[in-house]
Amino acid sequence: MKNKTYQTFDEAVVDIPDGSVFMSAGFGGVGVPRNILAAVGRQGAKNLTGISNNGGTLDAKVDVGTLIAAGQVKKMYCAFTAATHPSQVTPFVRMYNNNEIDAEVIPQGTLAERIRAAAAGIGAFYTPTTVGTELAVGKEQREINGRRYVLEYPLHADYAFIRAWKADTFGNLVFRLTQRNFNPVMAMAARITIVEVENDIVPVGELDPDHVHVPGVYVDRLVRIPPDGIWD
Amino acid sequence: MPEKPRLERQPMCDRLAMEFQDGWIVNLGVGMPTLCSNYVEPHKSLVFHSENGAIGYGPLAPPEKADRHLVNAGGQQVTALPGLAIVHHADSFALIRKGMVDVTVMGAYEVAENGDFANWRIPTRKGGGIGGAMDLAACAKRVFITLEHTTKEGGPRLLKRCTLPITAPGVVKLVVTDLGLFEVTPEGFKLREHAPGWTPAEIQACTEARLIIADDLREFRFRARA
């Protein structure tokens, strides 16, 4: 089976062209592909479109907000485009307020399902979320068995940036606890999936098939996080 | 307006938690609602669900028990209880949309007597912060709201109709404020319990919506009866 291991993060992201659409996983600071994002920052691709739960946080850690602050991202699809508290204005929110970046705010469950739809070959789906709110205005709606639903479309991407707990050289992935979050659906949705791994990448056959969360067929590139990499 | 003591946040959240029933799946919003998990009644077994796919997590983790891979919806490190299960984000919201969450507790800027509430966007500011609130509000079996009764400027938050863009229409069942406990009925807000020292007339004076006074109106309950 193909060995998808790369020696460095820089090698794994070197060919990402300007204008690419990327998905970046992580939630609550856990399962964030910080090493890949740092490498994309060094690589310098521009005019990117990002799909992620949020546009970064206020802490000094590398996240999607690092690429945004560097001016590499032209549009975000995410569940937060405003500060949750006046004291929490991130670089992303400041740039959005100044019209320096475009953004679409999406309810988190609809965001996850739009990514899953891309991963599952679904053309569109009806969800009850946003019915009766301004976010449903202008969208196709339908009553099914007495309940109203809003039509939502898949979110596709060129690249998924993923952080896993364990992997084998073919790219079978295992996540630990809430590190899982958006990682599996994003890993399965994108055209090219790049993964940073917290443990040694093991030979094929060593992971229990019943414990694999993402089959290696979805995964293209793997990098083991080095001891001097970004861990938290 | 009388300068009397109002209820603190922890007793407000304790009061909502008293309504949780044995076996319920409970989703607590970020911020004040998290305090509901501090109120424990040993005879009730609750399953705490968070948007990031933890089903059956426990209290906030003290530093020595913190696990860097286990956080709640607010990114706070929590403990694993026996029976904890993990799903990915899309499955976590599948559980929400199926209607399996028995109660979601959220904060809000405004609640209206028709059960609408608003907590995601202020039109004078660009953008919004939805997180999982719209999915939970549209699909949970019950929506409980915790908020301060009045704005910093003293304006009402319990309204006839929301002035801000709503999160979901007609879903709120129960509201706790620092002045009392309110049930949302087809006729409007019913004041069930009042903060100590506050009369219904004083509470009405801070409220835009017309309050219905419960026949069995009582003082705010701080603990469930043993």
PDB file of N, CA, C and O in Angstrom, chain A residues 27-30 178, chain B residues 28-30 34 37 49-54 57-60 69-79:
ATOM      1  N   PHE A  27     -11.817  22.439  17.389  1.00  0.00           N
ATOM      2  CA  PHE A  27     -12.912  23.066  18.153  1.00  0.00           C
ATOM      3  C   PHE A  27     -12.419  23.233  19.585  1.00  0.00           C
ATOM      4  O   PHE A  27     -11.889  22.296  20.172  1.00  0.00           O
ATOM      5  N   GLY A  28     -12.616  24.425  20.119  1.00  0.00           N
ATOM      6  CA  GLY A  28     -12.218  24.669  21.507  1.00  0.00           C
ATOM      7  C   GLY A  28     -10.728  24.477  21.736  1.00  0.00           C
ATOM      8  O   GLY A  28     -10.299  24.117  22.830  1.00  0.00           O
ATOM      9  N   GLY A  29      -9.937  24.719  20.696  1.00  0.00           N
ATOM     10  CA  GLY A  29      -8.483  24.600  20.820  1.00  0.00           C
ATOM     11  C   GLY A  29      -7.965  23.179  20.722  1.00  0.00           C
ATOM     12  O   GLY A  29      -6.762  22.939  20.867  1.00  0.00           O
ATOM     13  N   VAL A  30      -8.848  22.220  20.470  1.00  0.00           N
ATOM     14  CA  VAL A  30      -8.465  20.806  20.425  1.00  0.00           C
ATOM     15  C   VAL A  30      -8.623  20.290  18.996  1.00  0.00           C
ATOM     16  O   VAL A  30      -9.607  20.606  18.318  1.00  0.00           O
ATOM     17  N   THR A 178     -12.421  14.581  22.311  1.00  0.00           N
ATOM     18  CA  THR A 178     -13.042  15.635  21.489  1.00  0.00           C
ATOM     19  C   THR A 178     -12.068  16.252  20.477  1.00  0.00           C
ATOM     20  O   THR A 178     -12.411  17.218  19.799  1.00  0.00           O
TER      21      THR A 178
ATOM     22  N   LEU B  28     -25.722  22.497  27.598  1.00  0.00           N
ATOM     23  CA  LEU B  28     -25.557  23.791  28.254  1.00  0.00           C
ATOM     24  C   LEU B  28     -24.765  24.727  27.362  1.00  0.00           C
ATOM     25  O   LEU B  28     -23.686  24.380  26.892  1.00  0.00           O
ATOM     26  N   GLY B  29     -25.293  25.927  27.127  1.00  0.00           N
ATOM     27  CA  GLY B  29     -24.603  26.917  26.318  1.00  0.00           C
ATOM     28  C   GLY B  29     -23.360  27.442  27.013  1.00  0.00           C
ATOM     29  O   GLY B  29     -23.174  27.267  28.223  1.00  0.00           O
ATOM     30  N   VAL B  30     -22.536  28.101  26.230  1.00  0.00           N
ATOM     31  CA  VAL B  30     -21.299  28.685  26.748  1.00  0.00           C
ATOM     32  C   VAL B  30     -21.645  29.834  27.688  1.00  0.00           C
ATOM     33  O   VAL B  30     -22.613  30.550  27.472  1.00  0.00           O
ATOM     34  N   THR B  34     -23.424  27.187  31.745  1.00  0.00           N
ATOM     35  CA  THR B  34     -22.522  26.153  32.238  1.00  0.00           C
ATOM     36  C   THR B  34     -22.687  25.944  33.739  1.00  0.00           C
ATOM     37  O   THR B  34     -22.474  24.852  34.258  1.00  0.00           O
ATOM     38  N   SER B  37     -24.440  22.948  35.598  1.00  0.00           N
ATOM     39  CA  SER B  37     -23.837  21.640  35.892  1.00  0.00           C
ATOM     40  C   SER B  37     -23.292  21.587  37.316  1.00  0.00           C
ATOM     41  O   SER B  37     -22.942  20.518  37.806  1.00  0.00           O
ATOM     42  N   HIS B  49     -24.465  16.719  26.995  1.00  0.00           N
ATOM     43  CA  HIS B  49     -24.032  16.646  25.586  1.00  0.00           C
ATOM     44  C   HIS B  49     -23.408  17.981  25.213  1.00  0.00           C
ATOM     45  O   HIS B  49     -23.944  19.029  25.569  1.00  0.00           O
ATOM     46  N   SER B  50     -22.289  17.946  24.501  1.00  0.00           N
ATOM     47  CA  SER B  50     -21.740  19.197  23.979  1.00  0.00           C
ATOM     48  C   SER B  50     -21.591  19.096  22.465  1.00  0.00           C
ATOM     49  O   SER B  50     -21.422  17.998  21.913  1.00  0.00           O
ATOM     50  N   GLU B  51     -21.664  20.259  21.807  1.00  0.00           N
ATOM     51  CA  GLU B  51     -21.692  20.317  20.344  1.00  0.00           C
ATOM     52  C   GLU B  51     -20.522  19.591  19.694  1.00  0.00           C
ATOM     53  O   GLU B  51     -20.643  19.058  18.590  1.00  0.00           O
ATOM     54  N   ASN B  52     -19.359  19.602  20.382  1.00  0.00           N
ATOM     55  CA  ASN B  52     -18.185  18.965  19.794  1.00  0.00           C
ATOM     56  C   ASN B  52     -18.181  17.453  19.983  1.00  0.00           C
ATOM     57  O   ASN B  52     -17.164  16.808  19.757  1.00  0.00           O
ATOM     58  N   GLY B  53     -19.302  16.885  20.364  1.00  0.00           N
ATOM     59  CA  GLY B  53     -19.467  15.441  20.265  1.00  0.00           C
ATOM     60  C   GLY B  53     -19.185  14.636  21.507  1.00  0.00           C
ATOM     61  O   GLY B  53     -19.032  13.416  21.430  1.00  0.00           O
ATOM     62  N   ALA B  54     -19.118  15.285  22.680  1.00  0.00           N
ATOM     63  CA  ALA B  54     -18.960  14.539  23.934  1.00  0.00           C
ATOM     64  C   ALA B  54     -20.352  14.270  24.496  1.00  0.00           C
ATOM     65  O   ALA B  54     -21.115  15.198  24.742  1.00  0.00           O
ATOM     66  N   TYR B  57     -20.268  13.748  29.434  1.00  0.00           N
ATOM     67  CA  TYR B  57     -19.079  14.263  30.122  1.00  0.00           C
ATOM     68  C   TYR B  57     -19.447  14.715  31.525  1.00  0.00           C
ATOM     69  O   TYR B  57     -20.624  14.856  31.863  1.00  0.00           O
ATOM     70  N   GLY B  58     -18.417  14.965  32.325  1.00  0.00           N
ATOM     71  CA  GLY B  58     -18.631  15.309  33.723  1.00  0.00           C
ATOM     72  C   GLY B  58     -18.287  16.758  34.033  1.00  0.00           C
ATOM     73  O   GLY B  58     -18.190  17.587  33.127  1.00  0.00           O
ATOM     74  N   PRO B  59     -18.084  17.073  35.329  1.00  0.00           N
ATOM     75  CA  PRO B  59     -17.808  18.453  35.745  1.00  0.00           C
ATOM     76  C   PRO B  59     -16.489  18.980  35.165  1.00  0.00           C
ATOM     77  O   PRO B  59     -15.685  18.209  34.653  1.00  0.00           O
ATOM     78  N   LEU B  60     -16.288  20.289  35.301  1.00  0.00           N
ATOM     79  CA  LEU B  60     -15.019  20.899  34.895  1.00  0.00           C
ATOM     80  C   LEU B  60     -13.872  20.157  35.574  1.00  0.00           C
ATOM     81  O   LEU B  60     -13.966  19.756  36.733  1.00  0.00           O
ATOM     82  N   HIS B  69      -7.282  16.639  25.465  1.00  0.00           N
ATOM     83  CA  HIS B  69      -8.139  16.241  24.350  1.00  0.00           C
ATOM     84  C   HIS B  69      -9.623  16.261  24.695  1.00  0.00           C
ATOM     85  O   HIS B  69     -10.443  15.854  23.879  1.00  0.00           O
ATOM     86  N   LEU B  70      -9.988  16.680  25.898  1.00  0.00           N
ATOM     87  CA  LEU B  70     -11.402  16.611  26.289  1.00  0.00           C
ATOM     88  C   LEU B  70     -11.891  17.966  26.779  1.00  0.00           C
ATOM     89  O   LEU B  70     -11.566  18.391  27.885  1.00  0.00           O
ATOM     90  N   VAL B  71     -12.684  18.637  25.934  1.00  0.00           N
ATOM     91  CA  VAL B  71     -13.233  19.948  26.289  1.00  0.00           C
ATOM     92  C   VAL B  71     -14.733  19.980  25.998  1.00  0.00           C
ATOM     93  O   VAL B  71     -15.245  19.183  25.203  1.00  0.00           O
ATOM     94  N   ASN B  72     -15.425  20.936  26.656  1.00  0.00           N
ATOM     95  CA  ASN B  72     -16.845  21.127  26.391  1.00  0.00           C
ATOM     96  C   ASN B  72     -17.034  22.165  25.279  1.00  0.00           C
ATOM     97  O   ASN B  72     -16.066  22.612  24.654  1.00  0.00           O
ATOM     98  N   ALA B  73     -18.269  22.598  25.054  1.00  0.00           N
ATOM     99  CA  ALA B  73     -18.556  23.513  23.939  1.00  0.00           C
ATOM    100  C   ALA B  73     -17.892  24.868  24.131  1.00  0.00           C
ATOM    101  O   ALA B  73     -17.702  25.607  23.167  1.00  0.00           O
ATOM    102  N   GLY B  74     -17.523  25.205  25.352  1.00  0.00           N
ATOM    103  CA  GLY B  74     -16.837  26.459  25.600  1.00  0.00           C
ATOM    104  C   GLY B  74     -15.328  26.319  25.580  1.00  0.00           C
ATOM    105  O   GLY B  74     -14.614  27.261  25.904  1.00  0.00           O
ATOM    106  N   GLY B  75     -14.836  25.120  25.225  1.00  0.00           N
ATOM    107  CA  GLY B  75     -13.402  24.889  25.205  1.00  0.00           C
ATOM    108  C   GLY B  75     -12.806  24.685  26.591  1.00  0.00           C
ATOM    109  O   GLY B  75     -11.587  24.680  26.748  1.00  0.00           O
ATOM    110  N   GLN B  76     -13.670  24.517  27.607  1.00  0.00           N
ATOM    111  CA  GLN B  76     -13.166  24.271  28.958  1.00  0.00           C
ATOM    112  C   GLN B  76     -12.884  22.781  29.121  1.00  0.00           C
ATOM    113  O   GLN B  76     -13.661  21.939  28.650  1.00  0.00           O
ATOM    114  N   GLN B  77     -11.789  22.466  29.830  1.00  0.00           N
ATOM    115  CA  GLN B  77     -11.463  21.053  30.038  1.00  0.00           C
ATOM    116  C   GLN B  77     -12.435  20.452  31.052  1.00  0.00           C
ATOM    117  O   GLN B  77     -12.664  21.018  32.123  1.00  0.00           O
ATOM    118  N   VAL B  78     -13.027  19.338  30.684  1.00  0.00           N
ATOM    119  CA  VAL B  78     -13.998  18.664  31.541  1.00  0.00           C
ATOM    120  C   VAL B  78     -13.520  17.248  31.815  1.00  0.00           C
ATOM    121  O   VAL B  78     -12.582  16.755  31.181  1.00  0.00           O
ATOM    122  N   THR B  79     -14.178  16.590  32.768  1.00  0.00           N
ATOM    123  CA  THR B  79     -13.804  15.224  33.114  1.00  0.00           C
ATOM    124  C   THR B  79     -14.649  14.228  32.321  1.00  0.00           C
ATOM    125  O   THR B  79     -15.750  14.561  31.861  1.00  0.00           O
TER     126      THR B  79
END
